[in-house]
Structure formats: structure tokens, C-alpha cells
Tab-separated table of C-alpha atoms in Angstrom:
chain	number	residue	atom	x	y	z
A	1	UNK	CA	0.257	25.802	3.672
A	2	UNK	CA	2.800	24.556	1.553
A	3	UNK	CA	2.924	26.753	-2.097
A	4	UNK	CA	2.083	24.844	-5.221
A	5	UNK	CA	5.593	26.083	-6.590
A	6	UNK	CA	7.710	24.673	-4.110
A	7	UNK	CA	9.860	22.501	-5.920
A	8	UNK	CA	9.245	19.568	-3.154
A	9	UNK	CA	5.486	20.309	-3.018
A	10	UNK	CA	4.636	16.930	-3.318
A	11	UNK	CA	6.997	15.199	-1.204
A	12	UNK	CA	6.150	17.935	1.478
A	13	UNK	CA	2.440	16.834	1.203
A	14	UNK	CA	3.723	13.743	1.818
A	15	UNK	CA	5.650	14.296	4.662
A	16	UNK	CA	2.849	16.219	6.380
A	17	UNK	CA	0.457	13.251	6.519
A	18	UNK	CA	3.045	11.304	7.928
A	19	UNK	CA	3.820	14.044	10.907
A	20	UNK	CA	0.022	14.263	11.393
A	21	UNK	CA	-0.924	10.688	11.813
A	22	UNK	CA	1.868	10.640	14.291
A	23	UNK	CA	0.074	13.216	16.505
A	24	UNK	CA	-2.985	11.713	16.229
A	25	UNK	CA	-1.689	8.982	17.586
A	26	UNK	CA	-1.924	6.007	15.206
A	27	UNK	CA	1.660	6.125	13.601
A	28	UNK	CA	4.878	5.005	16.173
A	29	UNK	CA	7.634	7.112	15.850
A	30	UNK	CA	9.739	5.266	13.782
A	31	UNK	CA	7.384	5.689	11.296
A	32	UNK	CA	8.613	8.918	10.229
A	33	UNK	CA	12.439	8.122	9.814
A	34	UNK	CA	11.260	4.554	8.024
A	35	UNK	CA	8.990	7.711	5.404
A	36	UNK	CA	12.376	9.382	5.110
A	37	UNK	CA	14.308	6.897	4.170
A	38	UNK	CA	12.040	5.819	1.239
A	39	UNK	CA	11.905	9.794	0.448
A	40	UNK	CA	15.774	9.005	-0.244
A	41	UNK	CA	15.174	6.384	-2.376
A	42	UNK	CA	11.912	8.210	-4.137
A	43	UNK	CA	14.297	11.058	-4.988
A	44	UNK	CA	16.550	8.996	-6.569
A	45	UNK	CA	14.398	7.285	-9.366
A	46	UNK	CA	13.505	10.573	-10.210
A	47	UNK	CA	9.728	9.964	-8.337
A	48	UNK	CA	8.390	9.167	-10.908
A	49	UNK	CA	6.898	5.330	-11.542
A	50	UNK	CA	9.280	3.084	-13.652
A	51	UNK	CA	8.598	0.944	-16.569
A	52	UNK	CA	9.861	-1.745	-14.179
A	53	UNK	CA	7.543	-0.684	-10.938
A	54	UNK	CA	4.204	-1.083	-13.886
A	55	UNK	CA	5.682	-4.449	-14.885
A	56	UNK	CA	5.464	-5.433	-11.273
A	57	UNK	CA	2.109	-3.919	-10.625
A	58	UNK	CA	0.896	-5.786	-13.099
A	59	UNK	CA	2.262	-9.254	-11.858
A	60	UNK	CA	0.660	-7.855	-8.328
A	61	UNK	CA	-2.638	-7.472	-9.537
A	62	UNK	CA	-2.599	-10.827	-11.543
A	63	UNK	CA	-1.833	-12.794	-8.407
A	64	UNK	CA	-4.275	-11.088	-6.374
A	65	UNK	CA	-6.983	-12.357	-9.165
A	66	UNK	CA	-5.481	-15.614	-9.181
A	67	UNK	CA	-5.518	-15.855	-5.346
A	68	UNK	CA	-8.505	-17.779	-2.965
A	69	UNK	CA	-7.854	-15.336	-0.433
A	70	UNK	CA	-6.034	-12.571	-1.295
A	71	UNK	CA	-5.500	-9.621	1.808
A	72	UNK	CA	-4.191	-6.335	2.011
A	73	UNK	CA	-2.198	-5.458	5.181
A	74	UNK	CA	-2.047	-2.269	6.532
A	75	UNK	CA	0.082	-0.420	9.006
A	76	UNK	CA	0.253	3.651	10.466
A	77	UNK	CA	2.081	4.343	7.374
A	78	UNK	CA	0.076	2.465	4.641
A	79	UNK	CA	-2.989	4.328	6.446
A	80	UNK	CA	-1.553	7.531	7.026
A	81	UNK	CA	-0.299	8.040	2.918
A	82	UNK	CA	-2.834	5.520	1.204
A	83	UNK	CA	-6.428	4.886	3.215
A	84	UNK	CA	-8.397	5.616	0.307
A	85	UNK	CA	-6.783	3.956	-2.731
A	86	UNK	CA	-5.925	0.625	-0.425
A	87	UNK	CA	-10.001	0.858	-0.065
A	88	UNK	CA	-10.107	1.438	-3.953
A	89	UNK	CA	-7.825	-1.486	-4.609
A	90	UNK	CA	-9.628	-3.812	-1.737
A	91	UNK	CA	-12.379	-2.787	-4.068
A	92	UNK	CA	-11.135	-3.723	-7.481
A	93	UNK	CA	-9.342	-6.898	-6.128
A	94	UNK	CA	-12.143	-8.238	-4.266
A	95	UNK	CA	-9.461	-8.064	-1.571
A	96	UNK	CA	-9.789	-8.092	2.495
A	97	UNK	CA	-7.660	-5.453	4.493
A	98	UNK	CA	-5.929	-6.163	7.822
A	99	UNK	CA	-4.282	-4.126	10.493
A	100	UNK	CA	-0.703	-5.315	11.397
A	101	UNK	CA	1.706	-3.130	13.058
A	102	UNK	CA	4.930	-3.548	14.932
A	103	UNK	CA	4.637	-1.152	17.506
A	104	UNK	CA	1.023	-2.639	18.439
A	105	UNK	CA	-1.216	-0.880	20.787
A	106	UNK	CA	-4.792	-0.700	21.348
A	107	UNK	CA	-5.420	2.612	20.621
A	108	UNK	CA	-3.226	2.509	17.692
A	109	UNK	CA	-5.494	-0.567	16.606
A	110	UNK	CA	-8.546	1.306	17.297
A	111	UNK	CA	-7.884	4.657	15.826
A	112	UNK	CA	-6.879	2.891	12.331
A	113	UNK	CA	-10.163	0.663	12.479
A	114	UNK	CA	-12.055	4.222	13.292
A	115	UNK	CA	-10.538	5.893	10.325
A	116	UNK	CA	-11.622	2.762	7.506
A	117	UNK	CA	-15.445	2.730	9.096
A	118	UNK	CA	-15.449	6.285	8.418
A	119	UNK	CA	-15.270	5.915	4.899
A	120	UNK	CA	-17.519	2.793	4.476
A	121	UNK	CA	-15.160	0.134	4.873
A	122	UNK	CA	-16.520	-1.957	7.946
A	123	UNK	CA	-14.792	-5.058	7.117
A	124	UNK	CA	-11.974	-4.880	8.539
A	125	UNK	CA	-9.784	-7.670	9.812
A	126	UNK	CA	-7.098	-7.863	12.756
A	127	UNK	CA	-9.059	-5.537	15.468
A	128	UNK	CA	-8.858	-5.845	19.020
A	129	UNK	CA	-12.021	-7.525	18.815
A	130	UNK	CA	-10.658	-10.045	17.020
A	131	UNK	CA	-9.514	-13.701	18.107
A	132	UNK	CA	-5.752	-13.080	16.352
A	133	UNK	CA	-3.630	-16.388	15.722
A	134	UNK	CA	0.062	-15.991	15.381
A	135	UNK	CA	2.273	-16.676	12.107
A	136	UNK	CA	4.705	-19.286	13.484
A	137	UNK	CA	8.289	-18.614	13.973
A	138	UNK	CA	7.876	-14.708	13.821
A	139	UNK	CA	8.751	-12.751	17.171
A	140	UNK	CA	7.677	-9.800	16.823
A	141	UNK	CA	4.426	-7.675	17.718
A	142	UNK	CA	3.570	-8.609	13.872
A	143	UNK	CA	3.039	-11.593	14.191
A	144	UNK	CA	-0.722	-11.248	14.875
A	145	UNK	CA	-3.159	-12.146	12.316
A	146	UNK	CA	-6.451	-12.667	11.555
A	147	UNK	CA	-7.746	-16.643	11.060
A	148	UNK	CA	-10.178	-14.945	8.220
A	149	UNK	CA	-7.127	-12.537	6.734
A	150	UNK	CA	-3.472	-13.501	7.158
A	151	UNK	CA	-3.715	-16.449	8.666
A	152	UNK	CA	-5.122	-18.299	5.882
A	153	UNK	CA	-4.232	-15.808	3.070
A	154	UNK	CA	-2.289	-17.068	-0.228
A	155	UNK	CA	-1.036	-13.857	-1.605
A	156	UNK	CA	-0.773	-11.187	0.505
A	157	UNK	CA	0.013	-7.362	-0.141
A	158	UNK	CA	2.051	-5.865	2.358
A	159	UNK	CA	3.333	-2.388	1.481
A	160	UNK	CA	6.009	-0.589	3.441
A	161	UNK	CA	6.925	-3.879	5.098
A	162	UNK	CA	9.606	-5.134	7.672
A	163	UNK	CA	11.713	-7.611	6.483
A	164	UNK	CA	11.480	-10.384	8.978
A	165	UNK	CA	7.689	-10.852	8.763
A	166	UNK	CA	8.203	-10.710	4.472
A	167	UNK	CA	10.702	-13.579	4.795
A	168	UNK	CA	8.742	-15.558	7.559
A	169	UNK	CA	5.164	-15.360	5.346
A	170	UNK	CA	6.887	-16.502	2.455
A	171	UNK	CA	8.670	-19.404	4.133
A	172	UNK	CA	4.598	-19.682	5.488
A	173	UNK	CA	3.695	-20.785	1.754
A	174	UNK	CA	2.147	-16.916	0.917
A	175	UNK	CA	3.345	-15.377	-2.004
A	176	UNK	CA	4.453	-11.949	-0.720
A	177	UNK	CA	3.706	-8.739	-2.840
A	178	UNK	CA	5.649	-5.865	-1.435
A	179	UNK	CA	5.814	-1.433	-1.853
A	180	UNK	CA	9.287	-1.312	-0.699
A	181	UNK	CA	11.726	2.017	-2.748
A	182	UNK	CA	14.420	0.567	-1.371
A	183	UNK	CA	15.834	-2.275	-3.918
A	184	UNK	CA	18.292	-3.598	-1.655
A	185	UNK	CA	16.269	-3.806	1.670
A	186	UNK	CA	15.714	-7.400	2.702
A	187	UNK	CA	12.145	-6.801	2.341
A	188	UNK	CA	12.254	-6.500	-1.310
A	189	UNK	CA	14.644	-9.361	-1.567
A	190	UNK	CA	12.385	-12.059	0.233
A	191	UNK	CA	9.103	-10.909	-1.524
A	192	UNK	CA	7.465	-12.509	-4.136
A	193	UNK	CA	6.960	-9.632	-5.979
A	194	UNK	CA	8.356	-6.542	-4.938
A	195	UNK	CA	7.379	-3.159	-6.298
A	196	UNK	CA	9.911	-0.384	-6.059
A	197	UNK	CA	7.732	3.002	-6.223
A	198	UNK	CA	6.067	5.008	-4.033
A	199	UNK	CA	2.804	3.879	-2.532
A	200	UNK	CA	0.706	6.773	-3.475
A	201	UNK	CA	1.836	6.121	-6.962
A	202	UNK	CA	1.483	2.057	-6.952
A	203	UNK	CA	-1.580	1.335	-5.367
A	204	UNK	CA	-3.646	3.788	-8.002
A	205	UNK	CA	-1.357	2.260	-10.443
A	206	UNK	CA	-3.006	-1.647	-9.226
A	207	UNK	CA	-6.143	-0.528	-9.138
A	208	UNK	CA	-5.777	0.993	-12.690
A	209	UNK	CA	-4.723	-2.156	-13.925
A	210	UNK	CA	-7.075	-4.528	-11.433
A	211	UNK	CA	-10.252	-2.557	-13.535
A	212	UNK	CA	-8.316	-2.445	-16.810
A	213	UNK	CA	-8.338	-6.650	-16.424
A	214	UNK	CA	-12.082	-6.504	-15.363
A	215	UNK	CA	-13.470	-4.765	-18.115
A	216	UNK	CA	-11.536	-6.767	-20.975
A	217	UNK	CA	-13.290	-10.029	-18.506
A	218	UNK	CA	-9.084	-10.918	-18.067
A	219	UNK	CA	-9.681	-11.053	-14.285
A	220	UNK	CA	-11.225	-14.628	-14.321
A	221	UNK	CA	-8.777	-15.819	-17.176
A	222	UNK	CA	-6.854	-18.007	-15.210
A	223	UNK	CA	-4.364	-18.952	-18.531
A	224	UNK	CA	-3.527	-15.092	-18.981
A	225	UNK	CA	-3.170	-14.068	-15.033
A	226	UNK	CA	-1.194	-17.263	-14.995
A	227	UNK	CA	1.243	-16.503	-17.882
A	228	UNK	CA	1.693	-13.328	-16.281
A	229	UNK	CA	2.852	-14.120	-12.924
A	230	UNK	CA	4.894	-17.187	-14.285
A	231	UNK	CA	7.087	-14.842	-17.060
A	232	UNK	CA	7.540	-12.088	-13.621
A	233	UNK	CA	10.981	-12.536	-11.940
A	234	UNK	CA	11.920	-10.581	-8.926
A	235	UNK	CA	15.577	-11.253	-8.998
A	236	UNK	CA	15.258	-9.453	-12.331
A	237	UNK	CA	12.773	-7.090	-11.219
A	238	UNK	CA	15.122	-5.974	-8.823
A	239	UNK	CA	17.996	-5.878	-10.866
A	240	UNK	CA	16.072	-3.061	-13.210
A	241	UNK	CA	15.000	-1.582	-10.407
A	242	UNK	CA	18.041	-0.641	-9.133
A	243	UNK	CA	19.665	-0.094	-12.295
A	244	UNK	CA	16.940	2.891	-12.495
A	245	UNK	CA	18.497	4.820	-9.573
A	246	UNK	CA	20.425	7.763	-10.838
A	247	UNK	CA	23.166	9.744	-8.469
A	248	UNK	CA	22.909	13.245	-10.106
């Protein structure tokens, strides 16, 4: 039991989720290393969502609404930390959800599939039962792609991603939205929009923005959405995100 008075309470809760995901068999051991690396950068930005990240979230939502086939790609870490939040975002933006794992095994895919189904999301893509396509020029297990999802998607959210896949997906003509706490990572640099924030804060914020757009009827206002998208510069976004890191 982690006492709420602990100065690292929220951070330790997330660590516990990652640890349990590994024990339950759907998170690879390297996923724990990746989480620890991200945790370090979260400390450096003060464990809060910056104004720069908020703008990136807004641009991300605008692009999801503009998309013809928006897809939210999930791996073990994303599932462990934000499965319910991802489902809420998918509902708010009319997006599909697809499983994509670097260390893909039948067991991990099946566990994640059942976790989503237990929460009422039956249309999960990228399962073992689906005939999968393969992304060109990607030489890793993450080349797998659902024909109805990432293979034909024009806009994808790829939280906690690896850089080679993000780069290749962009080369395949897709707009890639990454959630990455490291603003100098290959993923951050290669993506179309990079949200430099913790996934547990970024995804709920995106859902909130999406709902606000819908309430005002802006989710169908192409001019409004394109204006947000066209005025976003990921290069400037990453510069501002790097400037937000403070060594104390």
C-alpha cells in the first residue's frame, strides 16, 4: 500500500501498474525500462502539462477530427497506464483502436484484446484472429497492420512509440501523433505532432478538448480544424518543450 502522503505517490502508482502489467504477461520487460526513462523526463518538466503540450493536444484532436480513418495504436505500456482513457478518447473522436506490439506474442495480444473487451470495446483491431497486412520498409514485429486500421489510416495516435516505426509511418503518408516525454527522441522528431507529456495526463486532456469541440459544433468545422493544424509547427513545439525542462 502506497501512502498518499508519499511525495512520489502518483509516480509510484504508475510504476505499480507497469510492474503488474509485466507480472500479468502483457508487458515486455523492456517496457519497464521505457517507463523509467519517461518518468525521468516527467520529473524534469515538473510532472505537469505545459502550455506547449496543451497546444499540441489541441492540434492532435483537430487532426483526428479531420481524418478519414483515425486510429489509436496501443501497446503494453499504453494499455497498462491508460486503457480506459484511450477508450474514452476513441469514443470522443470516433477513432479506431489497434494493438501493435514490438515484442509481439500470441499471449500478449490475447490478454490485451480481452482487457479491451472486458471494458466493452469489442472492435479492437490488430488481433491474432485478424488477417494482418505489413507496413513497407519496416523490419520489426511492429510492421503488422490491420487493413481496416493502421494500414489504411491517414492519422494515427502512437503513444509511447519507437522512432523507426514513427518515421516509416510518416514516409507512408500518414500524419503521426506521438506522446513522448523526451522532446529529443527520434520518435518526437519524426512525428507530425509530438505531445511532450505523460500519457495519463495527455489522453484525458485530448478527450476533454474533443468534447468541448463537439459541444460547440467545431468538430465538423473544417476551416476551424485546418486552421489549428496548419498553424502548428512540431519543430517549434519541440523547441518550446525542451525549454520547459528545468534542471533544479
